CSV table of C-alpha atoms in Angstrom, one decimal:
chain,number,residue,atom,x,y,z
A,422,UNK,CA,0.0,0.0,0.0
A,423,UNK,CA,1.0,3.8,-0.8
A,424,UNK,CA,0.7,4.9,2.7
A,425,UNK,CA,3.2,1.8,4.3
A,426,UNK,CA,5.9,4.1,4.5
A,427,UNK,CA,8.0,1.0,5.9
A,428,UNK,CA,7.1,-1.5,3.2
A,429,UNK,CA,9.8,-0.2,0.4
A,430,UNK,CA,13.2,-2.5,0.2
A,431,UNK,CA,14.7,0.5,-0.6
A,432,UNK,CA,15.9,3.1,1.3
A,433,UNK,CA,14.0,4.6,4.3
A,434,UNK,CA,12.1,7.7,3.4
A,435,UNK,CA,12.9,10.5,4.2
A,436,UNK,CA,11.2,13.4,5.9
A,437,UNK,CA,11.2,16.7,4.2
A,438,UNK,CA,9.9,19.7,5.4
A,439,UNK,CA,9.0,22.7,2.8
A,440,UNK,CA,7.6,25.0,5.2
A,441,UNK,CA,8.6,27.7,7.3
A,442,UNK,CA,11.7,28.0,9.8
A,443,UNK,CA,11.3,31.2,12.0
A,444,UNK,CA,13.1,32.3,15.3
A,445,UNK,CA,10.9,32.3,17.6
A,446,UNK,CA,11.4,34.7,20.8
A,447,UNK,CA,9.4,33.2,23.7
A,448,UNK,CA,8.2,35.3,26.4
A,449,UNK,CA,6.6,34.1,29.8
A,450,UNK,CA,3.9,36.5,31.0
A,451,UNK,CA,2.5,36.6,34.0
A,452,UNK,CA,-1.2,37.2,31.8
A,453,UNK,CA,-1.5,38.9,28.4
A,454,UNK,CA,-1.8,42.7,29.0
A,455,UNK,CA,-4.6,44.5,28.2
A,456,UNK,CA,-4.5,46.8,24.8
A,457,UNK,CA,-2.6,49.6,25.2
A,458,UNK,CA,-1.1,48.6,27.9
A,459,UNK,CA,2.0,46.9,29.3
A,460,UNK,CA,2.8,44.1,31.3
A,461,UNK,CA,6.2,42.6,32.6
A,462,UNK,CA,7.9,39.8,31.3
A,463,UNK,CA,9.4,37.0,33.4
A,464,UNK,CA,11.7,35.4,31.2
A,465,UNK,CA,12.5,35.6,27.0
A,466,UNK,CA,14.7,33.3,25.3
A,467,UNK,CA,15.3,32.4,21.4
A,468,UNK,CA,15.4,29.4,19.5
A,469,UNK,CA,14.5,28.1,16.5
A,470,UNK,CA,11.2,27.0,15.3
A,471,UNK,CA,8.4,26.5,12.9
A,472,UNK,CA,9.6,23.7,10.5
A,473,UNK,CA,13.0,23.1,12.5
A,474,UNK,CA,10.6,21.8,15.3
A,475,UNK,CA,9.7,19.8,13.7
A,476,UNK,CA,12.9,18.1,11.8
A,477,UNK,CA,14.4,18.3,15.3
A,478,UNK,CA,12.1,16.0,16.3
A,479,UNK,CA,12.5,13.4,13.5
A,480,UNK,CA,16.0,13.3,13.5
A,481,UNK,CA,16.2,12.9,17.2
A,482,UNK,CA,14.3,10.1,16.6
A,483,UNK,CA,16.2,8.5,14.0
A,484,UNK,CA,15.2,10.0,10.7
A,485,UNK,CA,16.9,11.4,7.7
A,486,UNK,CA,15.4,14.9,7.8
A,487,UNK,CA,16.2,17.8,5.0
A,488,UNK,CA,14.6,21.4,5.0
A,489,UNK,CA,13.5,22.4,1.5
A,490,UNK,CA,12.6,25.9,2.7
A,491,UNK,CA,14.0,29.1,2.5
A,492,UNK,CA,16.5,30.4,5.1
A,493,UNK,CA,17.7,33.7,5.4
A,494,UNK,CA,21.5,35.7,5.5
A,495,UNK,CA,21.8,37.3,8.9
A,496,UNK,CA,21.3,36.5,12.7
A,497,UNK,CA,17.9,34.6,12.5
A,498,UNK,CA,19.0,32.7,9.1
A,499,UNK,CA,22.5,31.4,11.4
A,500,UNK,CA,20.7,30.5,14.0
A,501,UNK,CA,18.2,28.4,11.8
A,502,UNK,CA,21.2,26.5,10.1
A,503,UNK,CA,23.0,26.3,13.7
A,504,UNK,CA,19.8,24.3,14.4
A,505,UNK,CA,19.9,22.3,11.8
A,506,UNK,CA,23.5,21.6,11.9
A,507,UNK,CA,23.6,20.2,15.3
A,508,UNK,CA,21.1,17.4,14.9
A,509,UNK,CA,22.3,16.7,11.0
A,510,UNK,CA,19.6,18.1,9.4
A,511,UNK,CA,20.7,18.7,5.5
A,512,UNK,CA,19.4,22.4,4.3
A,513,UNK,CA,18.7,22.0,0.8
A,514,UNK,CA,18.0,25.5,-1.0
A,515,UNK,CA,20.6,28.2,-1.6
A,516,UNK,CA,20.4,30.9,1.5
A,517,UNK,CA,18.3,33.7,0.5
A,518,UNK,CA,21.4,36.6,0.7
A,519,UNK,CA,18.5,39.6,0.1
A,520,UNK,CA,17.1,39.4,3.4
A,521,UNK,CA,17.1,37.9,7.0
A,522,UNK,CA,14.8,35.1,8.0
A,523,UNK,CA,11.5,36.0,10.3
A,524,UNK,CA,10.6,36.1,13.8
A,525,UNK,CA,7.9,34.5,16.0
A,526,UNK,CA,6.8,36.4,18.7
A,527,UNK,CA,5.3,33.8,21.6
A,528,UNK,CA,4.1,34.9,24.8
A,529,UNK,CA,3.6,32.2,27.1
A,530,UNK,CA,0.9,32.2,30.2
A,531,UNK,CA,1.6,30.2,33.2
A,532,UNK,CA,-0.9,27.8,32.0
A,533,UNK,CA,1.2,27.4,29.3
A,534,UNK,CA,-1.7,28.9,26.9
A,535,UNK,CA,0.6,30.7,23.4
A,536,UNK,CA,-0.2,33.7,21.8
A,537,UNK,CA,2.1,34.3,18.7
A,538,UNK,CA,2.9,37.3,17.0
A,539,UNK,CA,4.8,36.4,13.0
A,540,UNK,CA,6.9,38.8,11.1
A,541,UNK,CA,7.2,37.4,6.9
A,542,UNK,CA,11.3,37.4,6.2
A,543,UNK,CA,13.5,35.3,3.8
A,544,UNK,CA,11.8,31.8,4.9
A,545,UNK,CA,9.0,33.4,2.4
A,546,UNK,CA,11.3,33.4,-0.4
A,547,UNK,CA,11.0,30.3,-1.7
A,548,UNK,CA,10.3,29.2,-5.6
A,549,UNK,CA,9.7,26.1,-7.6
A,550,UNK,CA,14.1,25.4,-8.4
A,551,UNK,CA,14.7,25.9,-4.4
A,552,UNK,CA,12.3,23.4,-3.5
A,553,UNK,CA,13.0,20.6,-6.1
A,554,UNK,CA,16.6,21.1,-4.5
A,555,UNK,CA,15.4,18.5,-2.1
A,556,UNK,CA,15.0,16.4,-4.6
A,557,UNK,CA,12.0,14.1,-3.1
A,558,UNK,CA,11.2,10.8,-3.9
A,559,UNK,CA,9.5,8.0,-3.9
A,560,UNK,CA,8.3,6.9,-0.4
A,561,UNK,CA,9.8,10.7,0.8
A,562,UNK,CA,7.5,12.0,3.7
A,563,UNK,CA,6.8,15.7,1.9
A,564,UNK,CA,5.9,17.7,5.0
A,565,UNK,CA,3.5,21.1,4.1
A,566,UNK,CA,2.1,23.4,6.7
A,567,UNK,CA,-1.4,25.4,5.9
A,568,UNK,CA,0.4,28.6,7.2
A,569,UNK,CA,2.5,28.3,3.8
A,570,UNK,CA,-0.7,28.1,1.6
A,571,UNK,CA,-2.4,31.2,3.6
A,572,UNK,CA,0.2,33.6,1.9
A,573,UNK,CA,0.2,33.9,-1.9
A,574,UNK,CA,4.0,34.1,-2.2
A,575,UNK,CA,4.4,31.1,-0.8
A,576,UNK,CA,1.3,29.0,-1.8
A,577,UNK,CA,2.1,29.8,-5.4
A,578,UNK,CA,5.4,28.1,-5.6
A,579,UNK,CA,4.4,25.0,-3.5
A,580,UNK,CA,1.0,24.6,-5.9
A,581,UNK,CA,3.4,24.4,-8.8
A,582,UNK,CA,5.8,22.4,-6.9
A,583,UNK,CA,4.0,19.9,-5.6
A,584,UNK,CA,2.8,18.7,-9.2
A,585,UNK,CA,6.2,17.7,-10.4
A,586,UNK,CA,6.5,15.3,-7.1
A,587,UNK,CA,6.7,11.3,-8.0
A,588,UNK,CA,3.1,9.8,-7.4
A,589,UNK,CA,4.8,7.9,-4.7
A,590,UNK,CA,5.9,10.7,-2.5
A,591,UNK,CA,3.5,10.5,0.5
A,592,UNK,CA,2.5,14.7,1.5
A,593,UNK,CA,1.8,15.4,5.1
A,594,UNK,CA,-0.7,18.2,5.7
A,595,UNK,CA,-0.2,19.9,8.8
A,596,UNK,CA,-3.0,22.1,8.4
A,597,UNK,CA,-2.5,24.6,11.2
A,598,UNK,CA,-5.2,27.1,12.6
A,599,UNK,CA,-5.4,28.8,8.4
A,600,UNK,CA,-6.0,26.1,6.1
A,601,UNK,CA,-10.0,25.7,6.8
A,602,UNK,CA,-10.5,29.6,5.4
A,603,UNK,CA,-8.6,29.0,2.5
A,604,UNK,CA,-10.2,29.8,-1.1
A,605,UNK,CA,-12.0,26.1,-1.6
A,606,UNK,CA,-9.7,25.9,-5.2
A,607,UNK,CA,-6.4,26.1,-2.9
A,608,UNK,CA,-7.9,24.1,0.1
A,609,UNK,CA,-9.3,21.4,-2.4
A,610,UNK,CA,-5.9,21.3,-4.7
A,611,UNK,CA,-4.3,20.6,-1.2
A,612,UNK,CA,-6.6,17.9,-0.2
A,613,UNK,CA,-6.6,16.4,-3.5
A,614,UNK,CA,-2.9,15.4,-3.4
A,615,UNK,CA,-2.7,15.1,0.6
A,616,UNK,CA,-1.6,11.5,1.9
A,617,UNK,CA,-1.2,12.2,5.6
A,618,UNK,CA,-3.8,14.9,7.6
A,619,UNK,CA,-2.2,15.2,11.0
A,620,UNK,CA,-3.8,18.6,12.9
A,621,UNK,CA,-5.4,19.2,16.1
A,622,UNK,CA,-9.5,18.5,17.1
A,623,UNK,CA,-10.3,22.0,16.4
A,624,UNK,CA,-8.4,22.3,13.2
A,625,UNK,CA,-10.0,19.0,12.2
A,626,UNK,CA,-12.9,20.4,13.2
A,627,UNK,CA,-12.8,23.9,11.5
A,628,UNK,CA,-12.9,21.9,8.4
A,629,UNK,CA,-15.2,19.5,8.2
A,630,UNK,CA,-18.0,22.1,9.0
A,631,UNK,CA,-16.3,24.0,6.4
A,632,UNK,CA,-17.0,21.4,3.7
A,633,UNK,CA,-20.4,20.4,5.7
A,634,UNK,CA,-18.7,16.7,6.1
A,635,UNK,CA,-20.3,14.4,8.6
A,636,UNK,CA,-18.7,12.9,11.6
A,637,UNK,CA,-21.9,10.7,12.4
A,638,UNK,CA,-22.8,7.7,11.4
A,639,UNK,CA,-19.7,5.7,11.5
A,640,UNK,CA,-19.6,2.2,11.4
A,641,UNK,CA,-19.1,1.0,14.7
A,642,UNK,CA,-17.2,-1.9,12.8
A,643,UNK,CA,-14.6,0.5,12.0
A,644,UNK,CA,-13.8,1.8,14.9
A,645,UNK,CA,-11.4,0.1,16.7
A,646,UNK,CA,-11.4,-0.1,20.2
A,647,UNK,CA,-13.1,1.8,23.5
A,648,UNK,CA,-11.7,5.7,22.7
A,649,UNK,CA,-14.7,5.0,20.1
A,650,UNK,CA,-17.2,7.6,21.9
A,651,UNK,CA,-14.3,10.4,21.6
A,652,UNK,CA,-14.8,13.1,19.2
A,653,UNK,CA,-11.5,12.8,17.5
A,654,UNK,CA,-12.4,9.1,16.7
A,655,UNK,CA,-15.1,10.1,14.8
A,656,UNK,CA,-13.4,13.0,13.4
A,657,UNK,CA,-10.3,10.8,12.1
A,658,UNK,CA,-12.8,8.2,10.6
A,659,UNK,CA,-14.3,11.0,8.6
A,660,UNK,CA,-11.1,13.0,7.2
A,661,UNK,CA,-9.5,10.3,5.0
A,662,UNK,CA,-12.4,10.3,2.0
A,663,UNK,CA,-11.1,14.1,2.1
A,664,UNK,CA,-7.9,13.1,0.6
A,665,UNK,CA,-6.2,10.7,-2.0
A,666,UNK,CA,-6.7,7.2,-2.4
A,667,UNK,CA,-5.5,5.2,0.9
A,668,UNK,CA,-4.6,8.0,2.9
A,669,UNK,CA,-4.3,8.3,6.6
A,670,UNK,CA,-5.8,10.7,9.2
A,671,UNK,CA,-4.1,11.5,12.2
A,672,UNK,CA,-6.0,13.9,14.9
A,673,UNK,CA,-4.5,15.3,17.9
A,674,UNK,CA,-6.5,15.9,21.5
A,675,UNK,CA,-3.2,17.2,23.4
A,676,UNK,CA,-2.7,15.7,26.1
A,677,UNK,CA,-5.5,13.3,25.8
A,678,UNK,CA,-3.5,11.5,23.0
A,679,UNK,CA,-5.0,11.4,19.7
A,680,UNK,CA,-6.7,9.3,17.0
A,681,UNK,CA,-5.7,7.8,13.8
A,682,UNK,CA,-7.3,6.4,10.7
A,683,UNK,CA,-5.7,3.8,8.4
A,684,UNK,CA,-6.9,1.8,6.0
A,685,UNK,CA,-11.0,1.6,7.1
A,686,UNK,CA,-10.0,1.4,10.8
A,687,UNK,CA,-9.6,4.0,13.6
A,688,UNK,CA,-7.7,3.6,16.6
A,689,UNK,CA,-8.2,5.8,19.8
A,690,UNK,CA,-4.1,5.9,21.4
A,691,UNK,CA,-4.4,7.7,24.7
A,692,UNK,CA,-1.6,10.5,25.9
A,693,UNK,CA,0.3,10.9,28.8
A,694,UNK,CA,-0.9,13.9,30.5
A,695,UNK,CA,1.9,15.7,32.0
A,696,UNK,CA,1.9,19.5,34.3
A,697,UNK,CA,2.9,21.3,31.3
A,698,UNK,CA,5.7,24.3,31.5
A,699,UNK,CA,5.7,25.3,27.9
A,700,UNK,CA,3.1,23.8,25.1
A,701,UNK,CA,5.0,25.5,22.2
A,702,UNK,CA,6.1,23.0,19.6
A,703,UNK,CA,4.2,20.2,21.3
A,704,UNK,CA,2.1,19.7,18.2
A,705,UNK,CA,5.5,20.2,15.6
A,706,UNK,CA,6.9,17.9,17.9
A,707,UNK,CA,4.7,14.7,17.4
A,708,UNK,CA,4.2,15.5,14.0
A,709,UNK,CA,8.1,14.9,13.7
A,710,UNK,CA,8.3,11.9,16.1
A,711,UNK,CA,5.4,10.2,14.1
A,712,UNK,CA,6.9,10.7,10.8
A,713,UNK,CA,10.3,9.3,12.0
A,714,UNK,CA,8.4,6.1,13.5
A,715,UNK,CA,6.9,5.7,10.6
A,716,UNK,CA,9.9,6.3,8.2
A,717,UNK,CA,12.0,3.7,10.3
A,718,UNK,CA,9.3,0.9,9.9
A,719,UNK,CA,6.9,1.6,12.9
A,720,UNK,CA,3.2,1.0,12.1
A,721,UNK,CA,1.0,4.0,12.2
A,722,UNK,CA,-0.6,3.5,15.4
A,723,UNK,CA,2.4,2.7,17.3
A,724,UNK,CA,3.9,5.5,15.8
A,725,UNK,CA,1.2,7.9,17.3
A,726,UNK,CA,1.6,6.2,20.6
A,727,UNK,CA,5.6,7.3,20.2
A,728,UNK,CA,4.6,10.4,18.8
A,729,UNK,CA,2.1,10.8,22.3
A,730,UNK,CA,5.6,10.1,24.3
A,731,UNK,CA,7.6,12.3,22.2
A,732,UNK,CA,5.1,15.5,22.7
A,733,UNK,CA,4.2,14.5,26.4
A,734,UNK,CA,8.1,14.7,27.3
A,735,UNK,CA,8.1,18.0,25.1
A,736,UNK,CA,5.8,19.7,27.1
A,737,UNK,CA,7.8,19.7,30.7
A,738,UNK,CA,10.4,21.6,28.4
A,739,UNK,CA,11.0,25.0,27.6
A,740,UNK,CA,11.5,25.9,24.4
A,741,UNK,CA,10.3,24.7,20.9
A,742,UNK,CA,13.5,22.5,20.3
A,743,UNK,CA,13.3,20.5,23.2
A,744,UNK,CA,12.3,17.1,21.3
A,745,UNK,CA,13.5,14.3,23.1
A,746,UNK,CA,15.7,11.0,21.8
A,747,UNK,CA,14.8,7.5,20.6
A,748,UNK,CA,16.1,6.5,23.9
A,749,UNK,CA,14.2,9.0,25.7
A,750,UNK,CA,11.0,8.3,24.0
A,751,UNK,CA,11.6,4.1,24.8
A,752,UNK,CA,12.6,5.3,28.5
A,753,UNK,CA,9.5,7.1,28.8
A,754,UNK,CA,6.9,4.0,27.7
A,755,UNK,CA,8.7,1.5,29.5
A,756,UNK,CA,8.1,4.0,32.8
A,757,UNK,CA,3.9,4.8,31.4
């Protein structure tokens, strides 16, 4: 089957990411202040984030990882290829030499609830040529975030992009809080050549009602065990006719784990709730633990229940690029 990313006797796939890599500067507020006003900061730190939370992740967790994106000359661009540097991970497109790479402005609540403020620098500079320097193929796990297809600078390129791709390359859509408002040409385009939907409930959410699909009525035959009455069950059962041919669905629940739909059935795999310090990059983070799993032969379901570990670890962290290791992970489950 298309989707076994494992079943190939060649060599593993690899995970590719063509969207955005940002520094993000994380700041810990006591409360958000009100407009107009100010409020005073407990900590701020840098690091790098968007798409390198994501590649950190799967290559801490055994994959081969390459960033297709854009990365720009200056401070922000060198920290992003510091980043990727230190965990292996290949950057594939020429740097960008007109203009420095963008920020993400995060303020962080002790809850650990995120508010983000985003600045558009070089990692918007992307074009057909620098993303076919990645040079995916067959089996390749073609990562695309929604925030990429919101802007047209971006979306344009990708569009184009993505048609050249082998019919084998498997696309991960990480849909992100944009992609259900989309123009229905671009949000259909994207569906139409998506083999892997892995977002949040409310994401998930957002668009079925946005193309009026149900969630009722699901054969109780295919759902697969007792997380059956949970929303996201549902939810995960319902995404895959969305999208090509055999495709998989994948829908988070934070800390309650998440649900995933392959091949006519749908598995409830519970999280590991944890007292969380700092959310931000959970998500990014068991995106890229799932795809590594995957890529190095785990089944889907398994690799979600990794991918639970992975973010569940993340989340006593602070920072985005605080993935934890194979080891980790495998320390972690034997200890659940």
């Amino acid at each position: 089957m298309r989707m076994d990313a494992s079943s190939s006797s060649g060599p593993m796939p690899r995970v590719i990411h063509t969207g955005q890599a940002l520094v993000d500067e994380v700041i810990e507020v006591p409360a958000l202040p009100a407009r107009g006003q100010n409020v005073m900061a407990s900590s701020v730190a840098q690091y790098a984030g968007g798409a390198v939370t994501v590649l950190l992740a799967a290559a801490r967790l055994g994959a081969d990882c390459v960033h297709a994106g854009a990365v720009g000359t200056g401070p922000h661009g060198d920290a992003i290829r510091a980043a990727l540097e230190a965990d292996g991970i290949a950057a594939s497109a020429p740097p960008v030499t007109t203009q420095d790479t963008g920020v993400c402005v995060v303020l962080v609540e002790p809850t650990a609830e995120r508010t983000f403020v985003t600045t558009l620098g070089a990692e918007r500079e992307i074009t057909v040529d620098s993303l076919a320097s990645a040079s995916a193929g067959p089996g390749d796990l073609v990562c695309v975030t929604g925030y990429s297809l919101a802007v047209e600078q971006t979306r344009d390129p990708l569009l184009a992009w993505m048609e050249t791709l082998p019919p084998d390359a498997v696309v991960v859509l990480d849909p992100g809080a944009a992609f259900a408002s989309l123009p229905a040409q671009v949000r259909d385009a994207m569906l139409a050549r998506t083999d892997v939907w892995t977002g949040n409930a409310e994401e998930t959410t957002d668009l079925l009602s946005a193309l009026s699909a149900s969630v009722s009525g699901v054969a109780d035959s295919e759902l697969a065990d007792s997380g059956a009455d949970r929303e996201i069950v549902d939810q995960a059962a319902a995404v895959p006719a969305l999208l090509r041919d055999g495709a998989v669905a994948i829908v988070r629940d934070g800390a309650e784990g998440c649900a995933v739909s392959v091949a006519g059935e749908t598995t409830y795999v519970p999280g590991f709730p944890q007292k969380p310090v700092d959310t931000n990059g959970a998500g990014d983070t068991h995106t890229g633990a799932l795809l590594a799993s995957v890529a190095t032969g785990v089944s889907w379901v398994d690799a979600s229940r990794r991918a639970n570990a992975a973010a569940a670890i993340k989340v006593t962290r602070r920072g985005p690029t605080t993935a934890p290791t194979a080891d980790e992970v495998e320390d972690f489950l034997l200890n659940a």
